[in-house]
Short mmCIF file of C-alpha atoms in Angstrom, two decimals:
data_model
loop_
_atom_site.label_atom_id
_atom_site.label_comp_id
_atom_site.label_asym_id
_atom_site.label_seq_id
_atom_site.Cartn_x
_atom_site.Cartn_y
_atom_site.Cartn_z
CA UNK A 1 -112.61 63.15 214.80
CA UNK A 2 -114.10 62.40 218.51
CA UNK A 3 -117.14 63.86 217.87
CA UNK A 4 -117.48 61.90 214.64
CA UNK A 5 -116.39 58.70 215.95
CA UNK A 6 -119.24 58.83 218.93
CA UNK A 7 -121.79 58.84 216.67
CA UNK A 8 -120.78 55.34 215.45
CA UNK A 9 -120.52 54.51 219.47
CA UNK A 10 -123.30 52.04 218.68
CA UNK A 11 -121.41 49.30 216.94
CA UNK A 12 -118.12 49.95 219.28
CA UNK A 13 -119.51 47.27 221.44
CA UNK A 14 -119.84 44.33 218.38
CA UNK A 15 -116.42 45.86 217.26
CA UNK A 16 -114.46 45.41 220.24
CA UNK A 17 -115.80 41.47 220.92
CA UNK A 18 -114.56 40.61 217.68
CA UNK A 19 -111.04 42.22 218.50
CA UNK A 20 -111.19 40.25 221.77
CA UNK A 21 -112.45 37.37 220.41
CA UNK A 22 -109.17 37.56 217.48
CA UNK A 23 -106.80 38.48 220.55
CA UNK A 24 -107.31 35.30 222.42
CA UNK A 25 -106.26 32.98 219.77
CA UNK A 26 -103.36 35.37 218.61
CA UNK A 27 -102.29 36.10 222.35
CA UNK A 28 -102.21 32.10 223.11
CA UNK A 29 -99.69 32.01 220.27
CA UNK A 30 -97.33 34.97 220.24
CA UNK A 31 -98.11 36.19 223.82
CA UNK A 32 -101.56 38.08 225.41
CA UNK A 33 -99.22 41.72 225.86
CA UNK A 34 -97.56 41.85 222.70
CA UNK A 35 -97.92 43.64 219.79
CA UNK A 36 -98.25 41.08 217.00
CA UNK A 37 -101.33 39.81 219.10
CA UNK A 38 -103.20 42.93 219.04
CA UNK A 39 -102.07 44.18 215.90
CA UNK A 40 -102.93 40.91 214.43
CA UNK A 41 -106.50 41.12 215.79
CA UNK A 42 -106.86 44.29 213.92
CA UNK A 43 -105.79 42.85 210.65
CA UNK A 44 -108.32 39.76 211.26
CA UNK A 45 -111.10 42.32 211.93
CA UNK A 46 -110.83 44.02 208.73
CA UNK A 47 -110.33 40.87 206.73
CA UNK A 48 -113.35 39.35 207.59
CA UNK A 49 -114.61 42.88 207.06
CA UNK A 50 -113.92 43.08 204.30
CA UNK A 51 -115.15 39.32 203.41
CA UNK A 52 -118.38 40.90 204.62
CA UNK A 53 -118.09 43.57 202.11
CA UNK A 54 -117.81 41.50 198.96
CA UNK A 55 -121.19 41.30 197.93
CA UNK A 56 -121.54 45.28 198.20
CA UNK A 57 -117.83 45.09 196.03
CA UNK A 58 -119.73 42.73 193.32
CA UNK A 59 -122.49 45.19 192.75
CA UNK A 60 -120.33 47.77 192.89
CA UNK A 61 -118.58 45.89 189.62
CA UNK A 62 -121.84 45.58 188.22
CA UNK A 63 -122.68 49.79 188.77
CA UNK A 64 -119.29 49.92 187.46
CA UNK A 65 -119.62 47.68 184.04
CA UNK A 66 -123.55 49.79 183.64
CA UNK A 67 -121.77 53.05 183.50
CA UNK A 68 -119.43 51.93 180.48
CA UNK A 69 -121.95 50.54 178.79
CA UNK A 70 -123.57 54.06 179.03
CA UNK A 71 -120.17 55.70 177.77
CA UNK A 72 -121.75 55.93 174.12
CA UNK A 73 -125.12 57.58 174.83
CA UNK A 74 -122.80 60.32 177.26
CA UNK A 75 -120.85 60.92 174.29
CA UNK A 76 -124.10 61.58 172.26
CA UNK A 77 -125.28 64.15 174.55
CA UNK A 78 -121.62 65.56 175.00
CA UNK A 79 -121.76 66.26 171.22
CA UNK A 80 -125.32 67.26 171.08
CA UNK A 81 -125.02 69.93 174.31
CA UNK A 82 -121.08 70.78 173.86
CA UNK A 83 -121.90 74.55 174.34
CA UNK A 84 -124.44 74.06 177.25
CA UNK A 85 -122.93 72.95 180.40
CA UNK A 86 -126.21 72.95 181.84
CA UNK A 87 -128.47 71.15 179.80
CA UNK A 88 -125.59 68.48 178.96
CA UNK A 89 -125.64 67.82 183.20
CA UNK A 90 -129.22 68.04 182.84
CA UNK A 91 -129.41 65.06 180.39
CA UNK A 92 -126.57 62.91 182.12
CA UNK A 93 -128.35 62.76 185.26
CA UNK A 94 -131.84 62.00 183.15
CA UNK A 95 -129.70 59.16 181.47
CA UNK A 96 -128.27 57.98 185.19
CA UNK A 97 -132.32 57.92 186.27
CA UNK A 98 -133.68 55.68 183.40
CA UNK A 99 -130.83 53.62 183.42
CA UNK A 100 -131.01 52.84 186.99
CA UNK A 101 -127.01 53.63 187.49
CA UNK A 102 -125.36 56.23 189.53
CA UNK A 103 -121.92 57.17 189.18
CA UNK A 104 -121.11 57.59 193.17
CA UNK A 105 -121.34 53.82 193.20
CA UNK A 106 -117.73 53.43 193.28
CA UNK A 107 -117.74 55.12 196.94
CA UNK A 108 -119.79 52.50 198.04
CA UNK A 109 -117.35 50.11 199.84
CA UNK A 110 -115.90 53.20 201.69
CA UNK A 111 -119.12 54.30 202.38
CA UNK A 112 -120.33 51.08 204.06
CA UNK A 113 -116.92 50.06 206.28
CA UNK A 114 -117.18 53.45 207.78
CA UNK A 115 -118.84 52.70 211.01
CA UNK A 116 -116.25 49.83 211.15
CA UNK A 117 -113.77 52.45 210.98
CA UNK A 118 -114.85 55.48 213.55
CA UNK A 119 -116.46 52.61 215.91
CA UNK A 120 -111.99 50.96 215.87
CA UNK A 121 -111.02 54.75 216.38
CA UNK A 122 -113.17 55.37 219.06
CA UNK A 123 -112.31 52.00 220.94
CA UNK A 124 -108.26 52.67 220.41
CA UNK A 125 -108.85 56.44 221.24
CA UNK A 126 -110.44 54.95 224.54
CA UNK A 127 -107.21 52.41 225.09
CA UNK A 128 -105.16 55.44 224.47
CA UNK A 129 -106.88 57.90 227.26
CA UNK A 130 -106.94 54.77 229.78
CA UNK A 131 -110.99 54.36 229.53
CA UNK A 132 -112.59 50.74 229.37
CA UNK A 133 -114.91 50.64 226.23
CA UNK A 134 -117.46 47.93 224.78
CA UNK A 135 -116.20 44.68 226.06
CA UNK A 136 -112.66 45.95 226.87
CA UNK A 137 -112.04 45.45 230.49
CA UNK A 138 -109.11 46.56 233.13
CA UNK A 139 -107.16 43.86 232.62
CA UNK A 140 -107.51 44.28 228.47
CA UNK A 141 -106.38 47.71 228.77
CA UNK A 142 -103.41 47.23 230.57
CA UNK A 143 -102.53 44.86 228.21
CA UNK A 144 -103.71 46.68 224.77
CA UNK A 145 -101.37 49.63 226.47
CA UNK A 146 -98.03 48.15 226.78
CA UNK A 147 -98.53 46.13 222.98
CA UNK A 148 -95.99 48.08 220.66
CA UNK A 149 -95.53 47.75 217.18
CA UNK A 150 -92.03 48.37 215.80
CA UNK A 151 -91.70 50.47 218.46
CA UNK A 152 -94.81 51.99 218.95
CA UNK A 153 -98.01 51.75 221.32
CA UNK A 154 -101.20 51.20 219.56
CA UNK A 155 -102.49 53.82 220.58
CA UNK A 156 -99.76 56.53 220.22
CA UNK A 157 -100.44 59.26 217.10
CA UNK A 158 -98.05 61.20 215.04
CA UNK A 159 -99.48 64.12 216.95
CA UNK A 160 -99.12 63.06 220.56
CA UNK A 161 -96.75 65.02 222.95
CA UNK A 162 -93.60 63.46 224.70
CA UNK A 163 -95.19 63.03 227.78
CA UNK A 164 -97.88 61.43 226.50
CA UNK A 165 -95.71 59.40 224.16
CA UNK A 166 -93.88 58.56 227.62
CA UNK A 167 -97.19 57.79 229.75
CA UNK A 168 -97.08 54.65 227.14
CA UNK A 169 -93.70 53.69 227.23
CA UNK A 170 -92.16 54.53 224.03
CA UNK A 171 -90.21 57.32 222.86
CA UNK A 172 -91.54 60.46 220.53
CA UNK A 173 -88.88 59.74 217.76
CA UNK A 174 -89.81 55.85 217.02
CA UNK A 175 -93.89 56.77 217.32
CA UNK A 176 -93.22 59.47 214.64
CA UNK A 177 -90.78 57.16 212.47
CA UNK A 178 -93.30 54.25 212.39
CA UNK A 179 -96.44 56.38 211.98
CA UNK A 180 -95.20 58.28 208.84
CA UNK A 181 -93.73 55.29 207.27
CA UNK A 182 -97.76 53.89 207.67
CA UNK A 183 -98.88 56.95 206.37
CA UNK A 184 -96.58 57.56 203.51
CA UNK A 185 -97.79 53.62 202.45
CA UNK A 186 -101.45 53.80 203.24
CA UNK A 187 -101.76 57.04 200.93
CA UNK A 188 -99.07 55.17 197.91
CA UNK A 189 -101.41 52.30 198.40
CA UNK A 190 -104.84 54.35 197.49
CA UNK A 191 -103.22 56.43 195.07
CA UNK A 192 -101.64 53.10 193.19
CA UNK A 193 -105.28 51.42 193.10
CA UNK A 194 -107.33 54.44 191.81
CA UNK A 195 -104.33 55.06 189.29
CA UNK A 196 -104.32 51.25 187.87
CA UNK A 197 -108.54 51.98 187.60
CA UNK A 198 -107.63 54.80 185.63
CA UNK A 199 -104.92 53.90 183.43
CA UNK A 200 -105.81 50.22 182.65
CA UNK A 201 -109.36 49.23 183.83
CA UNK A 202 -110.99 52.80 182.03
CA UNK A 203 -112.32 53.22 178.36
CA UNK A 204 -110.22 56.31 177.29
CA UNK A 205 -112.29 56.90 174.29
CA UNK A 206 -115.05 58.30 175.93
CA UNK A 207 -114.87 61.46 178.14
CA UNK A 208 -116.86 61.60 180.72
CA UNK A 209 -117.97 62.86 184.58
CA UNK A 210 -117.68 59.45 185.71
CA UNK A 211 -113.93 59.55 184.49
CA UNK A 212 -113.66 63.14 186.04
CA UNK A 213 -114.48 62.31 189.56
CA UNK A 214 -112.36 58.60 189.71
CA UNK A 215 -109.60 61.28 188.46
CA UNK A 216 -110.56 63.27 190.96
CA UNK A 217 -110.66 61.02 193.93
CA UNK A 218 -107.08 59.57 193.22
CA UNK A 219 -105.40 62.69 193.84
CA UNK A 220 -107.99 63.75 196.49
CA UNK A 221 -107.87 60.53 199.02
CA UNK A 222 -104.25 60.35 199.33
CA UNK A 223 -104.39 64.22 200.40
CA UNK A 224 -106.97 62.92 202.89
CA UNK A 225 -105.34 60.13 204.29
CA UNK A 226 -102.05 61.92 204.73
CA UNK A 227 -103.80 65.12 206.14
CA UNK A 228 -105.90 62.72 208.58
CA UNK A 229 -103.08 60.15 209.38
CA UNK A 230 -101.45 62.09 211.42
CA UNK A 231 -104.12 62.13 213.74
CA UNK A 232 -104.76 58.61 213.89
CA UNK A 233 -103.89 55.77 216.76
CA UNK A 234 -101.05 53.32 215.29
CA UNK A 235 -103.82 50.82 215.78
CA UNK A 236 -106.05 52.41 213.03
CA UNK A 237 -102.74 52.84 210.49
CA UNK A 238 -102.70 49.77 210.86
CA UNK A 239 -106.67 49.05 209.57
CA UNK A 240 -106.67 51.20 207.30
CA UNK A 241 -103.53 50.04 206.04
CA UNK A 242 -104.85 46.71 205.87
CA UNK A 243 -108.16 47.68 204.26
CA UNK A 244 -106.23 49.65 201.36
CA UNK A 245 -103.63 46.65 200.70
CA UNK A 246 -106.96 44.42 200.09
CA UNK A 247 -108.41 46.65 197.88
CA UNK A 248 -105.30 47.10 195.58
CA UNK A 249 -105.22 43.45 195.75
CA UNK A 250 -108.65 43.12 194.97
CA UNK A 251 -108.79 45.83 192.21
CA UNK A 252 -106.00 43.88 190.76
CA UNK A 253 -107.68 40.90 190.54
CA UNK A 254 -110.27 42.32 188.78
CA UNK A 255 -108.59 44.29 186.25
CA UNK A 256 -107.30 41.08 185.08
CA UNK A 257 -109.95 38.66 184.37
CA UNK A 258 -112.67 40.74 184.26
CA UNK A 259 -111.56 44.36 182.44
CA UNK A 260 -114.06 46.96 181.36
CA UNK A 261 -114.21 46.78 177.97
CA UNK A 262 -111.98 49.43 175.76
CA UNK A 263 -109.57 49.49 178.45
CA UNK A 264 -105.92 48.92 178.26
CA UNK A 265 -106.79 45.80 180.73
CA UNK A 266 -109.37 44.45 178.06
CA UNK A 267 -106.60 44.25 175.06
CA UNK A 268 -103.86 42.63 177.39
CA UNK A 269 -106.37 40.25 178.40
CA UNK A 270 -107.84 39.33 174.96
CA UNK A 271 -104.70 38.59 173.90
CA UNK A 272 -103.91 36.58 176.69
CA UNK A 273 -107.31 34.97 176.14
CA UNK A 274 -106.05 34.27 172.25
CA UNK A 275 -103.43 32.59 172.71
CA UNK A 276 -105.00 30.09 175.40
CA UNK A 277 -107.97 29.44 173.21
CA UNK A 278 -105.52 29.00 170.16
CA UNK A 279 -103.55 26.38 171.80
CA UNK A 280 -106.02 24.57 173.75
CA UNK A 281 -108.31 24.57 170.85
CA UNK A 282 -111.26 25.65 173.49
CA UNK A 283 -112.52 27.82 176.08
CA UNK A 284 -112.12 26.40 179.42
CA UNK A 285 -113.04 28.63 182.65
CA UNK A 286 -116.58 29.74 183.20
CA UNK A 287 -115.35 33.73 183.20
CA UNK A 288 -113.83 33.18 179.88
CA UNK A 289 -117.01 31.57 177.78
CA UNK A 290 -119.00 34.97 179.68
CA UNK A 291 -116.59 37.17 178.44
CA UNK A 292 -116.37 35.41 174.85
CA UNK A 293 -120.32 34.93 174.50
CA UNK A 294 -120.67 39.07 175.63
CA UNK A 295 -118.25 39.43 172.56
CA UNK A 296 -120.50 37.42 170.15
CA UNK A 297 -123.75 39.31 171.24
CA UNK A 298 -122.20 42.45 170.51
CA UNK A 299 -122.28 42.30 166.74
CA UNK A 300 -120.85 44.87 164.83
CA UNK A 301 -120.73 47.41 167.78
CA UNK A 302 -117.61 45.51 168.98
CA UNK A 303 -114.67 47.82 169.96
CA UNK A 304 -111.19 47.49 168.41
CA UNK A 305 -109.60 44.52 170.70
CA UNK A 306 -112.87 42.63 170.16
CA UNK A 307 -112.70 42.79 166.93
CA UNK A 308 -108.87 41.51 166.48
CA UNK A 309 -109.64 38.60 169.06
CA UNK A 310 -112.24 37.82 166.71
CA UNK A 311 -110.44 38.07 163.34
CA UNK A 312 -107.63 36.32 165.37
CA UNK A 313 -109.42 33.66 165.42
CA UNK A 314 -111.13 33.17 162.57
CA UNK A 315 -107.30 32.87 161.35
CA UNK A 316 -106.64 30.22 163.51
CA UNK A 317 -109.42 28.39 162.02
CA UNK A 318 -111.56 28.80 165.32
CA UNK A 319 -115.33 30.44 165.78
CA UNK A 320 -116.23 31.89 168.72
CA UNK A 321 -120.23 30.48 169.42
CA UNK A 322 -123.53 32.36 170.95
CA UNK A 323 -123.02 30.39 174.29
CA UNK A 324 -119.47 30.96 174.79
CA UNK A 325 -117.53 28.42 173.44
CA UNK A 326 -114.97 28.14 170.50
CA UNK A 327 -115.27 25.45 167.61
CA UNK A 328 -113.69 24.96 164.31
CA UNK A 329 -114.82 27.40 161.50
CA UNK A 330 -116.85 25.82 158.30
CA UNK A 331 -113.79 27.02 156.28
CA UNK A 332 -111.64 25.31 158.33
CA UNK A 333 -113.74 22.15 158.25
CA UNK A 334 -114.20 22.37 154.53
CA UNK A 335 -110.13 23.11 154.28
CA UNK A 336 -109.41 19.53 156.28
CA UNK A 337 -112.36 17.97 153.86
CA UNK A 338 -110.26 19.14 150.90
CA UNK A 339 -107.07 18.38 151.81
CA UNK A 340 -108.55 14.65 152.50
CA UNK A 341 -109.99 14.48 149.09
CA UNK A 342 -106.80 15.63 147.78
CA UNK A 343 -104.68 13.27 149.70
CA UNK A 344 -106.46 10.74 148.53
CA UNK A 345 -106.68 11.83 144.68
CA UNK A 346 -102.76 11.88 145.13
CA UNK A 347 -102.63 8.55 145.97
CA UNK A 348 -104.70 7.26 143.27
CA UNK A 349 -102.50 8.83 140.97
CA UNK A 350 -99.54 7.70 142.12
CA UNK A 351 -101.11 4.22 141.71
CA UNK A 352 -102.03 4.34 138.63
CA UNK A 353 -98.69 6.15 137.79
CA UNK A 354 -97.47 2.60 138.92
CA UNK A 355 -99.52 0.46 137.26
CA UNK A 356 -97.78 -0.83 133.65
CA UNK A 357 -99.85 -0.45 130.51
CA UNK A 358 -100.86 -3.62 128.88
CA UNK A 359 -98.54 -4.53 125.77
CA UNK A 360 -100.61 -4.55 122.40
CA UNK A 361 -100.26 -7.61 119.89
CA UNK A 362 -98.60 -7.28 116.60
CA UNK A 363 -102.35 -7.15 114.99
CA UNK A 364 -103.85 -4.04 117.08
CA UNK A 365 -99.88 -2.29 116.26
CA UNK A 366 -100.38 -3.03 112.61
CA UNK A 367 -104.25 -2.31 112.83
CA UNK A 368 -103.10 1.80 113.85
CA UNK A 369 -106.85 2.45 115.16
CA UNK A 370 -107.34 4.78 117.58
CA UNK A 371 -106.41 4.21 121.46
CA UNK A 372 -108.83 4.45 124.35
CA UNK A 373 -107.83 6.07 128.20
CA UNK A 374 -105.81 2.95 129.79
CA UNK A 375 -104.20 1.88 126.35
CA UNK A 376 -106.86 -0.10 124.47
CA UNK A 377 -108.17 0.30 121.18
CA UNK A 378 -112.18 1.06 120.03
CA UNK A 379 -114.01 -1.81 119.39
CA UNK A 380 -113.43 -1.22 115.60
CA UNK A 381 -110.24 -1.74 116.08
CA UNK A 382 -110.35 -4.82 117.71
CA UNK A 383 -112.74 -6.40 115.72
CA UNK A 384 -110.55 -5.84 112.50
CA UNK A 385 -107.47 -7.05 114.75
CA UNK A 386 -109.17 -10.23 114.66
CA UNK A 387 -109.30 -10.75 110.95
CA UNK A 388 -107.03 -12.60 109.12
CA UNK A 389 -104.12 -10.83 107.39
CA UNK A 390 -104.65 -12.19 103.88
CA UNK A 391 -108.35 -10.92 103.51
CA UNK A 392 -106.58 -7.43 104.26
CA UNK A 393 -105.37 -6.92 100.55
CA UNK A 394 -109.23 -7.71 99.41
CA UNK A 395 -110.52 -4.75 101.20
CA UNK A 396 -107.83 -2.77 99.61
CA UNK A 397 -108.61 -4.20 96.20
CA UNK A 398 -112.71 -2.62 96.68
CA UNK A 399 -111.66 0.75 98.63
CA UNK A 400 -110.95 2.51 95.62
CA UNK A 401 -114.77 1.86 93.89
CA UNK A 402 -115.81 4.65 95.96
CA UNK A 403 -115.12 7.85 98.15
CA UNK A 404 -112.76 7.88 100.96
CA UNK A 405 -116.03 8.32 103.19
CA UNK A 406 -117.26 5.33 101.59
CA UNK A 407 -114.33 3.37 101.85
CA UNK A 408 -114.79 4.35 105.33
CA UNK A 409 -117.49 3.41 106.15
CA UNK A 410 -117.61 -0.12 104.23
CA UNK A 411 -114.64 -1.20 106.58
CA UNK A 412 -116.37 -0.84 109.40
CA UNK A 413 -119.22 -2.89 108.53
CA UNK A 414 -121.89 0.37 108.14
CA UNK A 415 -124.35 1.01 105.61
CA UNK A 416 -124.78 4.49 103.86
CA UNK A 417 -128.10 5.93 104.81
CA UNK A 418 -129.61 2.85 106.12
CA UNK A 419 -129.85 0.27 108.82
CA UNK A 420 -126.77 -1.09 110.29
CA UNK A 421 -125.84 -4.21 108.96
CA UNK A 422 -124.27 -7.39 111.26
CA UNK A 423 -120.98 -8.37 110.33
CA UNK A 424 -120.01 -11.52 109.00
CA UNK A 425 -116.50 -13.54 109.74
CA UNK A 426 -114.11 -12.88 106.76
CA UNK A 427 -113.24 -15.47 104.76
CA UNK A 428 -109.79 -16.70 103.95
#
């Protein structure tokens, strides 16, 4: 681990004037020799790390989101090459080359806090064997020596002897008590976030190396960090501690508002995403009108939670939109429309249901024609209403010269076969 950690001996120097810099606000509050001072120092320098680090962490997203989208075409060539391991390895890394993706990229955070990490190891390692290093002076030293936490120097291991337990002014038994407890949490803490990738935030549908090696690596880091740990000053527990707590933190903010889709994550969020768009009526957040107007471009080659946030809400009356957003469905539109028009033809009816028919004089009662909507007799009718009743019996007396169709038609004033003629008043 020496050896290692001098070859990062260039960025000790930068790494130890931002500890200083963190220990002289920390040490003006809680005290320049204690251990909250230092320790908190180290917990500042791998925050802002880590704040450092988050570009890196949103392309590693992106690398991330590239290879799912490539889960289909790996589970062409699984099917096509199932009996040759070679050629199928052959073709995924062709696939990884065109596409421009490669599936280490999940390393890459690790990868680049690194130096960070040997350059801390090798300025606590220097604390711990008495030797000034980067901008650490004499009277730093003395003070980084006697800073304990819990118990323990910052520079104490799991490993160390008694004596040299002793040389720092703690005892062997609370060095080894606080050192596994950090060890025994830093190695839950990386197992838990590369299990939560696996089980929530992975498309389970599709078997593939990518999914092999994040298997492998959550049973393979905690083996390292407990097989290393023990080797390691309290001080760099304590970062890498820090650094693993952020990243569980960090993966779990991701997993939930931005899941990879066909994950566990993705149909607990959809859902979530349902309801909120359901009640609200809209999409609000700038995340959520991405996620929504992915969806839409997709088509038919939605997955199975895409498709039920869609049908769910197309039931709700809502239409999820090109750009993102969410607005009432025609059918929906055309269902209001209707129920207007009906709401409307209700009342009408009920109006007219209220309105009294008009009460028909003894003639038109007599007269028998035949009614028109609204209660009112043909114009027949109430043009022979208007004659007197005495010439009444004189058109009976001349009905019976001819056919009932004639009869017919000579009361109401017509002419068989020829031009209408106008009617004249009746005489009395």
């Amino acid at each position: 681990m020496d050896t290692i950690a001098s070859l990062f001996s260039f960025i000790t120097w930068p790494v130890s004037w931002v500890i200083v810099q963190f220990h002289k606000v920390y040490g003006a509050i809680f005290g320049p020799d204690t251990g909250w001072a230092w320790g908190l120092s180290i917990v500042s320098l791998v925050i802002l790390i880590r704040i450092c680090l988050i570009p890196l962490f949103v392309k590693q997203i992106k690398s991330t989101r590239a290879m799912q989208t490539l889960q289909p075409e790996m589970k062409k060539i699984q099917e096509r090459y199932k009996n040759d391991r070679q050629r199928q390895s052959e073709e995924m890394m062709k696939l990884y080359k065109e596409t421009g993706t490669n599936p280490l990229s999940s390393c890459l955070p690790i990868l680049a806090q690194s130096p960070f990490f040997f350059a801390l190891y090798h300025v606590l390692n220097g604390i711990a064997t008495g030797k000034t290093i980067g901008v650490i002076n004499e009277p730093l030293l003395a003070s980084a020596r006697h800073a304990h936490i819990f118990g323990a120097p910052l520079a104490a291991k799991f490993m160390n002897s008694s004596e040299t337990v002793a040389a720092l002014g703690a005892s062997l038994t609370d060095v080894r008590v606080v050192t596994a407890v950090m060890i025994v949490l830093m190695s839950f803490s990386q197992f838990y976030t590369q299990r939560q990738l696996m089980t929530k935030n992975v498309d389970t549908t599709v078997k593939t190396p990518f999914m092999q090696q994040q298997k492998m690596l959550m049973y393979v880091f905690p083996v390292m960090f407990a097989v290393f740990g023990i080797n390691f000053p309290v001080g760099v527990l304590v970062y890498w501690l820090t650094t693993n707590v952020w990243t569980m933190g960090q993966q779990m903010y991701v997993i939930r508002n931005n899941p990879t889709p066909g994950s566990k994550a993705q149909a607990a969020y959809l859902e979530r995403l349902t309801k909120h768009v359901t009640h609200a009526g809209k999409v609000r957040r700038r995340s959520e009108k991405t996620i929504v107007k992915a969806i839409v471009a997709k088509g038919r080659d939605r997955n199975e939670f895409e498709r039920k946030f869609i049908n769910a809400l197309n039931k709700a009356g809502l239409a999820a939109q090109a750009d993102g957003t969410v607005v009432k469905s025609v059918a929906q539109a055309e269902v209001e429309t209707a129920d207007g028009a009906e709401t409307t033809s209700t009342a009408a009816g009920a109006a007219a249901r209220r309105q009294q028919p008009k009460r028909q004089s003894k003639a038109q009662r007599q007269s028998g024609g035949p009614k028109q909507a609204g209660g009112t007799t043909s114009s027949t009718s109430l043009e022979k209403s208007d004659e007197p009743q005495d010439a009444k019996p004189a058109a009976a007396k001349q009905a019976p010269k001819s056919g009932s169709g004639t009869r017919s038609k000579a009361q109401s004033g017509q002419r068989k076969g020829g031009p209408q003629r106008p009617k004249s008043p009746s005489k009395k």
